[in-house]
Coordinates of N, CA and C in Angstrom, one line a residue:
Q116 N 33.6 162.8 108.5 CA 32.2 163.0 108.6 C 31.8 164.4 108.1
E117 N 32.6 165.4 108.5 CA 32.2 166.8 108.1 C 32.4 167.0 106.6
I118 N 33.4 166.3 106.0 CA 33.5 166.4 104.5 C 32.3 165.8 103.9
C119 N 31.8 164.7 104.4 CA 30.6 164.0 103.8 C 29.4 164.9 104.0
N120 N 29.3 165.6 105.2 CA 28.2 166.5 105.4 C 28.2 167.7 104.4
T121 N 29.4 168.1 104.1 CA 29.5 169.3 103.2 C 29.1 168.9 101.8
I122 N 29.6 167.7 101.3 CA 29.2 167.2 100.0 C 27.7 167.0 99.9
Q123 N 27.2 166.4 100.9 CA 25.7 166.2 100.9 C 25.0 167.5 100.8
R124 N 25.4 168.5 101.6 CA 24.7 169.8 101.6 C 24.9 170.5 100.2
K125 N 26.0 170.5 99.6 CA 26.3 171.2 98.4 C 25.9 170.5 97.1
Q126 N 26.1 169.2 97.1 CA 25.8 168.4 95.8 C 24.7 167.5 96.0
G127 N 24.2 167.2 97.2 CA 23.1 166.3 97.4 C 23.5 164.9 97.2
V128 N 24.8 164.6 97.3 CA 25.3 163.2 97.1 C 25.9 162.7 98.4
T129 N 25.5 161.4 98.7 CA 25.9 160.8 100.0 C 27.1 159.9 99.8
Y130 N 28.1 160.1 100.7 CA 29.3 159.2 100.8 C 29.4 158.6 102.1
D131 N 29.9 157.4 102.2 CA 30.3 156.7 103.4 C 31.6 157.2 103.9
W132 N 31.6 157.9 105.0 CA 32.8 158.5 105.5 C 33.9 157.5 105.9
Q133 N 33.6 156.3 106.2 CA 34.6 155.3 106.6 C 35.2 154.6 105.4
H134 N 34.6 154.6 104.2 CA 35.1 153.8 103.1 C 35.2 154.5 101.8
E135 N 34.6 155.7 101.7 CA 34.5 156.4 100.4 C 35.2 157.8 100.4
V136 N 35.9 158.1 101.5 CA 36.5 159.4 101.6 C 38.0 159.2 102.1
L137 N 38.9 160.0 101.5 CA 40.3 159.9 102.0 C 40.8 161.4 102.1
V138 N 41.4 161.7 103.3 CA 42.0 163.0 103.6 C 43.4 163.0 103.1
T139 N 43.8 163.9 102.3 CA 45.1 163.8 101.6 C 45.9 165.1 101.9
V140 N 47.2 165.0 101.5 CA 48.1 166.2 101.7 C 47.9 167.1 100.5
G141 N 46.9 167.9 100.6 CA 46.5 168.8 99.5 C 45.7 168.0 98.5
G142 N 45.0 168.7 97.6 CA 44.4 168.1 96.5 C 45.3 167.4 95.6
S143 N 46.6 167.9 95.5 CA 47.6 167.3 94.6 C 47.9 165.9 94.9
E144 N 47.9 165.5 96.2 CA 48.2 164.1 96.5 C 47.0 163.2 96.0
A145 N 45.8 163.7 96.1 CA 44.7 162.9 95.7 C 44.7 162.7 94.2
I146 N 45.1 163.7 93.4 CA 45.3 163.5 91.9 C 46.4 162.5 91.6
D147 N 47.5 162.6 92.3 CA 48.6 161.7 92.1 C 48.3 160.2 92.4
I148 N 47.8 160.0 93.6 CA 47.5 158.6 94.0 C 46.3 158.0 93.3
G149 N 45.3 158.9 92.9 CA 44.2 158.5 92.1 C 44.6 157.9 90.7
L150 N 45.5 158.7 90.1 CA 46.1 158.2 88.8 C 46.9 156.9 89.0
R151 N 47.7 156.9 90.0 CA 48.5 155.7 90.2 C 47.7 154.4 90.6
A152 N 46.6 154.7 91.3 CA 45.7 153.5 91.7 C 45.0 152.9 90.5
M153 N 44.6 153.8 89.5 CA 43.7 153.3 88.5 C 44.4 153.0 87.2
C154 N 45.6 153.5 86.9 CA 46.3 153.4 85.6 C 47.2 152.2 85.6
N155 N 47.1 151.5 84.4 CA 48.1 150.5 84.1 C 49.0 151.1 82.9
P156 N 50.2 150.5 82.8 CA 51.0 151.0 81.7 C 50.3 151.0 80.3
G157 N 50.4 152.1 79.6 CA 49.8 152.2 78.3 C 48.4 152.8 78.3
D158 N 47.7 152.8 79.5 CA 46.4 153.5 79.6 C 46.5 154.9 79.2
E159 N 45.5 155.5 78.6 CA 45.5 156.9 78.2 C 44.6 157.7 79.2
V160 N 45.2 158.9 79.5 CA 44.5 159.8 80.4 C 44.2 161.1 79.7
L161 N 42.9 161.4 79.5 CA 42.5 162.6 78.8 C 42.6 163.8 79.7
I162 N 43.4 164.8 79.2 CA 43.6 166.0 80.0 C 43.3 167.3 79.2
P163 N 42.2 167.9 79.5 CA 41.9 169.2 78.9 C 42.8 170.2 79.3
Q164 N 43.3 171.0 78.3 CA 44.3 172.1 78.7 C 43.9 173.4 77.9
P165 N 44.2 174.6 78.5 CA 45.0 174.9 79.7 C 44.4 174.3 80.9
S166 N 45.3 173.9 81.8 CA 44.8 173.4 83.1 C 46.1 173.3 84.1
Y167 N 45.8 172.8 85.3 CA 46.8 172.7 86.3 C 48.0 171.9 85.8
V168 N 49.2 172.4 86.1 CA 50.4 171.9 85.5 C 50.7 170.5 85.9
S169 N 50.2 169.9 87.0 CA 50.6 168.6 87.5 C 49.9 167.4 86.9
Y170 N 48.8 167.7 86.2 CA 48.0 166.5 85.7 C 48.9 165.7 84.7
E171 N 49.5 166.3 83.8 CA 50.3 165.6 82.8 C 51.5 164.8 83.4
P172 N 52.3 165.4 84.2 CA 53.5 164.6 84.7 C 53.0 163.5 85.7
C173 N 51.9 163.8 86.4 CA 51.4 162.7 87.3 C 50.9 161.5 86.5
A174 N 50.3 161.8 85.4 CA 49.9 160.7 84.5 C 51.1 159.9 84.0
V175 N 52.2 160.6 83.6 CA 53.4 159.9 83.2 C 54.0 159.1 84.3
L176 N 54.0 159.7 85.5 CA 54.6 158.9 86.7 C 53.8 157.7 87.0
A177 N 52.5 157.7 86.6 CA 51.6 156.5 86.9 C 51.8 155.5 85.7
G178 N 52.6 155.8 84.8 CA 52.8 154.9 83.7 C 51.8 155.0 82.5
A179 N 51.0 156.0 82.6 CA 50.0 156.2 81.6 C 50.5 157.2 80.5
T180 N 49.7 157.3 79.4 CA 50.0 158.2 78.3 C 49.0 159.4 78.4
P181 N 49.5 160.6 78.6 CA 48.6 161.7 78.6 C 48.1 162.0 77.2
V182 N 46.9 162.3 77.0 CA 46.3 162.7 75.8 C 45.7 164.1 76.0
I183 N 46.2 165.1 75.3 CA 45.8 166.5 75.6 C 44.6 166.8 74.7
I184 N 43.6 167.4 75.3 CA 42.4 168.0 74.6 C 42.6 169.5 74.7
D185 N 42.8 170.2 73.6 CA 43.1 171.6 73.6 C 41.7 172.3 73.6
L186 N 41.4 173.0 74.7 CA 40.2 173.7 74.9 C 40.2 175.0 74.1
K187 N 39.1 175.4 73.6 CA 39.0 176.6 72.6 C 38.4 177.8 73.2
A188 N 38.9 179.0 72.9 CA 38.4 180.2 73.4 C 37.0 180.4 72.9
E189 N 36.6 180.0 71.7 CA 35.2 180.2 71.3 C 34.2 179.4 72.1
N190 N 34.7 178.4 72.8 CA 33.8 177.6 73.7 C 34.0 178.1 75.1
E191 N 34.6 179.2 75.3 CA 34.9 179.8 76.6 C 35.7 178.8 77.5
F192 N 36.6 178.0 76.8 CA 37.5 177.0 77.4 C 36.7 175.9 78.1
R193 N 35.5 175.6 77.7 CA 34.8 174.5 78.3 C 35.1 173.3 77.5
L194 N 34.9 172.1 78.1 CA 35.1 170.8 77.4 C 33.7 170.5 76.8
T195 N 33.7 170.2 75.5 CA 32.5 169.9 74.8 C 32.4 168.4 74.6
A196 N 31.2 167.9 74.5 CA 30.9 166.4 74.3 C 31.6 166.0 73.0
R197 N 31.6 166.8 72.0 CA 32.3 166.4 70.7 C 33.8 166.2 70.9
E198 N 34.4 167.2 71.6 CA 35.9 167.1 71.8 C 36.2 165.9 72.6
L199 N 35.4 165.6 73.6 CA 35.6 164.4 74.4 C 35.5 163.1 73.6
R200 N 34.4 163.0 72.8 CA 34.1 161.8 72.0 C 35.3 161.6 71.0
D201 N 35.8 162.7 70.4 CA 36.8 162.5 69.4 C 38.1 162.1 70.0
A202 N 38.3 162.3 71.3 CA 39.6 162.0 72.0 C 39.6 160.5 72.6
I203 N 38.5 159.9 72.7 CA 38.4 158.6 73.3 C 38.9 157.5 72.4
T204 N 39.7 156.6 72.9 CA 40.1 155.4 72.2 C 39.9 154.2 73.1
D205 N 40.2 153.0 72.6 CA 40.0 151.8 73.4 C 41.0 151.7 74.5
K206 N 42.0 152.7 74.6 CA 43.0 152.7 75.7 C 42.6 153.7 76.7
T207 N 41.6 154.5 76.5 CA 41.3 155.6 77.5 C 40.8 155.0 78.8
K208 N 41.5 155.4 79.9 CA 41.1 154.9 81.2 C 40.5 156.0 82.1
I209 N 41.0 157.3 82.0 CA 40.6 158.3 82.9 C 40.4 159.6 82.1
L210 N 39.4 160.4 82.5 CA 39.2 161.8 82.1 C 39.5 162.6 83.3
V211 N 40.4 163.6 83.2 CA 40.6 164.6 84.2 C 39.7 165.7 83.9
L212 N 38.8 166.1 84.8 CA 37.8 167.2 84.6 C 38.2 168.4 85.5
P213 N 38.9 169.4 84.9 CA 39.5 170.4 85.8 C 38.7 171.7 85.8
F214 N 37.5 171.6 86.4 CA 36.6 172.8 86.4 C 36.0 172.9 87.8
P215 N 35.9 174.2 88.3 CA 36.3 175.5 87.7 C 37.8 175.4 87.4
N216 N 38.2 176.0 86.3 CA 39.5 175.8 85.7 C 40.5 176.8 86.1
N217 N 41.7 176.3 86.4 CA 42.9 177.1 86.6 C 43.8 176.8 85.4
P218 N 44.1 177.8 84.5 CA 44.1 179.2 84.8 C 43.0 180.0 84.1
T219 N 42.1 179.4 83.3 CA 41.2 180.1 82.5 C 40.0 180.7 83.3
G220 N 39.6 180.1 84.4 CA 38.4 180.5 85.1 C 37.1 179.9 84.6
S221 N 37.3 179.1 83.6 CA 36.1 178.5 82.9 C 35.3 177.6 83.9
I222 N 34.0 177.6 83.8 CA 33.2 176.6 84.6 C 32.3 175.8 83.6
M223 N 31.9 174.7 84.1 CA 31.0 173.8 83.4 C 29.6 173.9 84.0
R224 N 28.6 174.2 83.2 CA 27.2 174.3 83.7 C 26.6 172.9 83.6
R225 N 25.4 172.8 84.3 CA 24.8 171.5 84.4 C 24.5 170.8 83.1
N226 N 24.0 171.6 82.1 CA 23.7 170.9 80.8 C 24.9 170.5 80.1
E227 N 26.0 171.2 80.3 CA 27.3 170.8 79.7 C 27.9 169.6 80.3
L228 N 27.7 169.5 81.6 CA 28.2 168.3 82.3 C 27.3 167.1 82.0
E229 N 26.1 167.3 81.8 CA 25.2 166.2 81.4 C 25.6 165.7 80.0
A230 N 26.0 166.5 79.1 CA 26.4 166.1 77.8 C 27.7 165.3 77.9
I231 N 28.6 165.7 78.8 CA 29.8 164.9 79.1 C 29.5 163.5 79.7
A232 N 28.6 163.5 80.6 CA 28.2 162.3 81.3 C 27.5 161.3 80.3
E233 N 26.8 161.9 79.3 CA 26.1 161.0 78.3 C 27.2 160.3 77.4
V234 N 28.3 161.0 77.1 CA 29.3 160.4 76.4 C 30.0 159.2 77.2
L235 N 30.2 159.4 78.5 CA 30.9 158.5 79.3 C 30.1 157.3 79.7
R236 N 28.8 157.4 79.7 CA 27.9 156.3 80.3 C 28.1 155.0 79.6
D237 N 28.4 155.0 78.3 CA 28.6 153.7 77.5 C 30.0 153.2 77.5
T238 N 30.9 153.8 78.4 CA 32.3 153.4 78.5 C 32.6 152.9 79.9
N239 N 33.9 152.5 80.0 CA 34.4 152.2 81.3 C 35.4 153.2 81.9
I240 N 35.3 154.4 81.3 CA 36.2 155.5 81.7 C 35.8 156.1 83.0
M241 N 36.9 156.2 83.9 CA 36.7 156.9 85.2 C 37.0 158.4 85.0
V242 N 36.5 159.1 86.0 CA 36.7 160.6 86.0 C 37.4 161.0 87.3
I243 N 38.4 161.9 87.2 CA 39.0 162.6 88.3 C 38.5 164.1 88.2
S244 N 37.6 164.5 89.0 CA 37.0 165.8 88.9 C 37.6 166.7 90.0
D245 N 38.5 167.6 89.5 CA 39.3 168.4 90.4 C 38.4 169.7 90.7
E246 N 37.8 169.8 91.8 CA 36.9 170.8 92.2 C 37.4 171.8 93.2
I247 N 38.8 171.9 93.3 CA 39.4 172.7 94.3 C 38.9 174.2 94.3
Y248 N 38.5 174.7 93.1 CA 38.0 176.1 92.9 C 36.5 176.2 92.9
S249 N 35.8 175.2 93.5 CA 34.4 175.1 93.4 C 33.6 176.3 94.0
E250 N 34.2 177.0 95.0 CA 33.6 178.1 95.6 C 33.8 179.4 94.8
M251 N 34.7 179.3 93.8 CA 35.1 180.6 93.1 C 34.3 180.6 91.8
T252 N 33.0 180.6 91.9 CA 32.1 180.9 90.8 C 31.3 182.1 91.1
Y253 N 31.1 182.9 90.0 CA 30.6 184.3 90.2 C 29.4 184.6 89.3
G254 N 28.8 185.7 89.5 CA 27.7 186.2 88.7 C 26.4 185.3 88.9
G255 N 26.2 184.8 90.1 CA 25.0 184.1 90.4 C 25.2 182.6 90.0
E256 N 26.3 182.2 89.4 CA 26.5 180.8 89.1 C 26.8 180.0 90.4
K257 N 26.2 178.8 90.5 CA 26.6 177.9 91.6 C 27.3 176.7 91.0
H258 N 28.3 176.3 91.7 CA 29.1 175.1 91.2 C 28.2 173.9 91.1
V259 N 28.4 173.2 90.0 CA 27.8 171.9 89.8 C 28.9 170.8 89.6
S260 N 28.7 169.7 90.2 CA 29.7 168.6 90.1 C 29.1 167.5 89.2
I261 N 30.0 166.9 88.5 CA 29.6 165.8 87.6 C 29.0 164.6 88.4
V262 N 29.3 164.5 89.7 CA 28.8 163.4 90.5 C 27.3 163.6 90.7
E263 N 26.7 164.8 90.4 CA 25.3 165.0 90.5 C 24.5 164.4 89.3
M264 N 25.2 164.0 88.3 CA 24.6 163.4 87.1 C 24.4 161.9 87.3
D265 N 23.3 161.4 86.7 CA 23.0 160.0 86.9 C 24.1 159.1 86.4
G266 N 24.5 158.1 87.3 CA 25.5 157.1 86.9 C 26.9 157.6 87.0
M267 N 27.1 158.8 87.5 CA 28.5 159.4 87.5 C 29.2 159.2 88.8
R268 N 28.4 159.1 89.9 CA 29.0 159.0 91.2 C 29.9 157.7 91.3
E269 N 29.4 156.6 90.6 CA 30.1 155.3 90.6 C 31.4 155.3 89.9
R270 N 31.6 156.3 89.1 CA 32.9 156.3 88.2 C 33.7 157.5 88.4
T271 N 33.4 158.3 89.5 CA 34.1 159.6 89.6 C 34.9 159.7 91.0
I272 N 36.1 160.2 90.9 CA 36.8 160.6 92.1 C 36.7 162.1 92.2
V273 N 36.0 162.6 93.2 CA 35.9 164.1 93.4 C 37.1 164.5 94.2
V274 N 37.9 165.5 93.8 CA 39.0 166.0 94.5 C 38.7 167.5 94.9
N275 N 38.9 167.8 96.2 CA 38.7 169.1 96.7 C 39.7 169.4 97.8
G276 N 39.6 170.5 98.5 CA 40.5 170.8 99.5 C 40.2 172.1 100.2
F277 N 41.2 172.6 101.0 CA 40.9 173.7 101.9 C 41.7 175.0 101.5
S278 N 42.7 174.8 100.6 CA 43.6 175.9 100.3 C 42.9 177.2 99.8
K279 N 42.0 176.9 98.8 CA 41.4 178.1 98.1 C 40.2 178.6 98.9
T280 N 39.2 177.7 99.2 CA 38.0 178.1 99.9 C 38.2 178.8 101.2
Y281 N 39.1 178.2 102.0 CA 39.3 178.6 103.4 C 40.6 179.3 103.7
A282 N 41.3 179.7 102.6 CA 42.6 180.4 102.7 C 43.6 179.7 103.6
M283 N 43.6 178.3 103.3 CA 44.5 177.5 104.1 C 45.7 176.9 103.2
T284 N 46.1 177.7 102.2 CA 47.3 177.4 101.5 C 48.5 177.2 102.4
G285 N 49.2 176.1 102.2 CA 50.3 175.8 103.0 C 50.0 174.9 104.2
W286 N 48.7 174.7 104.5 CA 48.3 173.8 105.6 C 48.3 172.3 105.0
R287 N 48.4 172.2 103.7 CA 48.5 171.0 103.0 C 47.4 170.0 103.4
L288 N 46.2 170.4 103.0 CA 45.0 169.5 103.4 C 44.0 169.5 102.2
G289 N 43.8 168.3 101.7 CA 42.8 168.1 100.7 C 42.0 166.8 101.0
Y290 N 41.1 166.5 100.0 CA 40.4 165.2 100.2 C 39.8 164.8 98.9
C291 N 39.5 163.5 98.9 CA 38.8 163.0 97.7 C 37.7 162.1 98.2
A292 N 36.7 161.9 97.3 CA 35.5 161.0 97.6 C 35.3 160.2 96.3
G293 N 35.0 159.0 96.5 CA 34.7 158.1 95.3 C 34.3 156.7 95.7
P294 N 34.2 155.8 94.7 CA 33.8 154.5 94.9 C 34.7 153.7 95.9
K295 N 34.2 152.9 96.8 CA 34.9 152.2 97.8 C 36.1 151.4 97.2
P296 N 35.9 150.6 96.1 CA 37.1 149.8 95.6 C 38.3 150.7 95.2
V297 N 38.0 151.9 94.7 CA 39.1 152.7 94.3 C 39.8 153.4 95.5
I298 N 38.9 154.0 96.4 CA 39.4 154.6 97.5 C 40.3 153.7 98.4
K299 N 39.9 152.4 98.4 CA 40.6 151.4 99.2 C 42.0 151.3 98.7
Q300 N 42.2 151.3 97.3 CA 43.6 151.2 96.8 C 44.3 152.5 96.9
M301 N 43.7 153.6 96.8 CA 44.3 154.9 97.0 C 44.8 155.0 98.5
L302 N 44.1 154.4 99.4 CA 44.4 154.5 100.8 C 45.8 153.8 101.1
K303 N 46.0 152.6 100.4 CA 47.2 151.9 100.5 C 48.4 152.8 100.1
L304 N 48.3 153.4 98.9 CA 49.4 154.3 98.5 C 49.6 155.5 99.5
H305 N 48.5 156.0 99.9 CA 48.6 157.1 100.9 C 49.3 156.7 102.2
Q306 N 49.0 155.5 102.7 CA 49.6 155.1 104.0 C 51.0 154.7 103.8
Y307 N 51.4 154.2 102.7 CA 52.8 153.7 102.5 C 53.7 154.9 102.1
C308 N 53.1 156.0 101.5 CA 54.0 157.1 101.0 C 53.9 158.3 102.0
I309 N 52.8 158.4 102.7 CA 52.6 159.7 103.5 C 52.3 159.4 104.9
M310 N 51.6 158.3 105.2 CA 51.1 157.9 106.6 C 49.8 158.7 106.9
S311 N 49.9 160.0 107.0 CA 48.7 160.8 107.3 C 48.9 162.2 106.9
S312 N 47.8 162.9 106.5 CA 47.8 164.3 106.3 C 48.0 165.0 107.7
P313 N 48.4 166.3 107.7 CA 48.8 166.9 109.0 C 47.6 167.0 110.0
T314 N 47.8 166.5 111.2 CA 46.7 166.4 112.2 C 46.2 167.8 112.6
V315 N 47.2 168.7 112.8 CA 46.7 170.1 113.2 C 45.8 170.7 112.1
S316 N 46.2 170.4 110.8 CA 45.4 171.0 109.7 C 44.0 170.3 109.7
Q317 N 43.9 169.0 110.1 CA 42.6 168.4 110.1 C 41.7 169.0 111.1
Y318 N 42.2 169.3 112.3 CA 41.4 170.0 113.3 C 41.0 171.4 112.8
A319 N 41.9 172.1 112.2 CA 41.5 173.4 111.6 C 40.4 173.3 110.6
A320 N 40.5 172.2 109.8 CA 39.5 172.0 108.7 C 38.1 171.7 109.3
I321 N 38.1 171.0 110.4 CA 36.8 170.8 111.0 C 36.1 172.1 111.4
T322 N 36.9 173.0 112.0 CA 36.4 174.3 112.3 C 36.0 175.1 111.0
A323 N 36.8 175.0 110.0 CA 36.5 175.6 108.7 C 35.1 175.1 108.2
L324 N 34.9 173.8 108.2 CA 33.7 173.3 107.6 C 32.4 173.6 108.4
T325 N 32.6 173.7 109.7 CA 31.5 173.8 110.6 C 31.1 175.2 111.0
K326 N 32.1 176.1 111.0 CA 31.9 177.4 111.5 C 32.3 178.6 110.6
C327 N 32.8 178.3 109.4 CA 33.3 179.4 108.6 C 32.5 179.6 107.3
R328 N 31.3 179.1 107.2 CA 30.5 179.2 105.9 C 30.3 180.7 105.6
D329 N 29.9 181.5 106.6 CA 29.7 182.9 106.3 C 30.9 183.6 105.8
D330 N 32.1 183.3 106.3 CA 33.3 183.9 105.9 C 33.6 183.6 104.4
V331 N 33.3 182.4 104.0 CA 33.5 182.0 102.6 C 32.6 182.8 101.7

């Protein structure tokens, strides 16, 4: 419930806490089981790089084919609509959207995300939006999520967690929010492989979400 309250406050998007949110062992588990739940053998997963090291092997473990989009310094390592359009094939299943980006620090602004959303609207491509660094935007910039764009909530799994924002690295607590049919399948994988994310960490996270905003 507190995760849903936080997303509503920050992004203005509403999720059903009983059916559209899953608490995971770090954001990494959410990425792994999201790919496994949605990919069939031979599906292509678009991965902009440089980015977090686990996206590509997790796609391989899910039986998918990683397709790398090389981000360019002249674009400040942002993903452009043209780069996305050029990478899409009839086998494309998922776009991993790793912004704010590790390691480049690049962010995507609202108009840039709208251009990405415009490319995706005429497709069946799902998005895994890894927003674990969402609070680490500077210079007056506020984080914008692609789920804020029209038609994107229904096709996006938002991944976030507590390690970066709340200095809870090692507590192994993350979460994802997305469409009920996908979260339902991810929950099966989570329960059979993990059972539950750490209970002590979950209680700590409630305190983080409700009482630590000023500290962030």
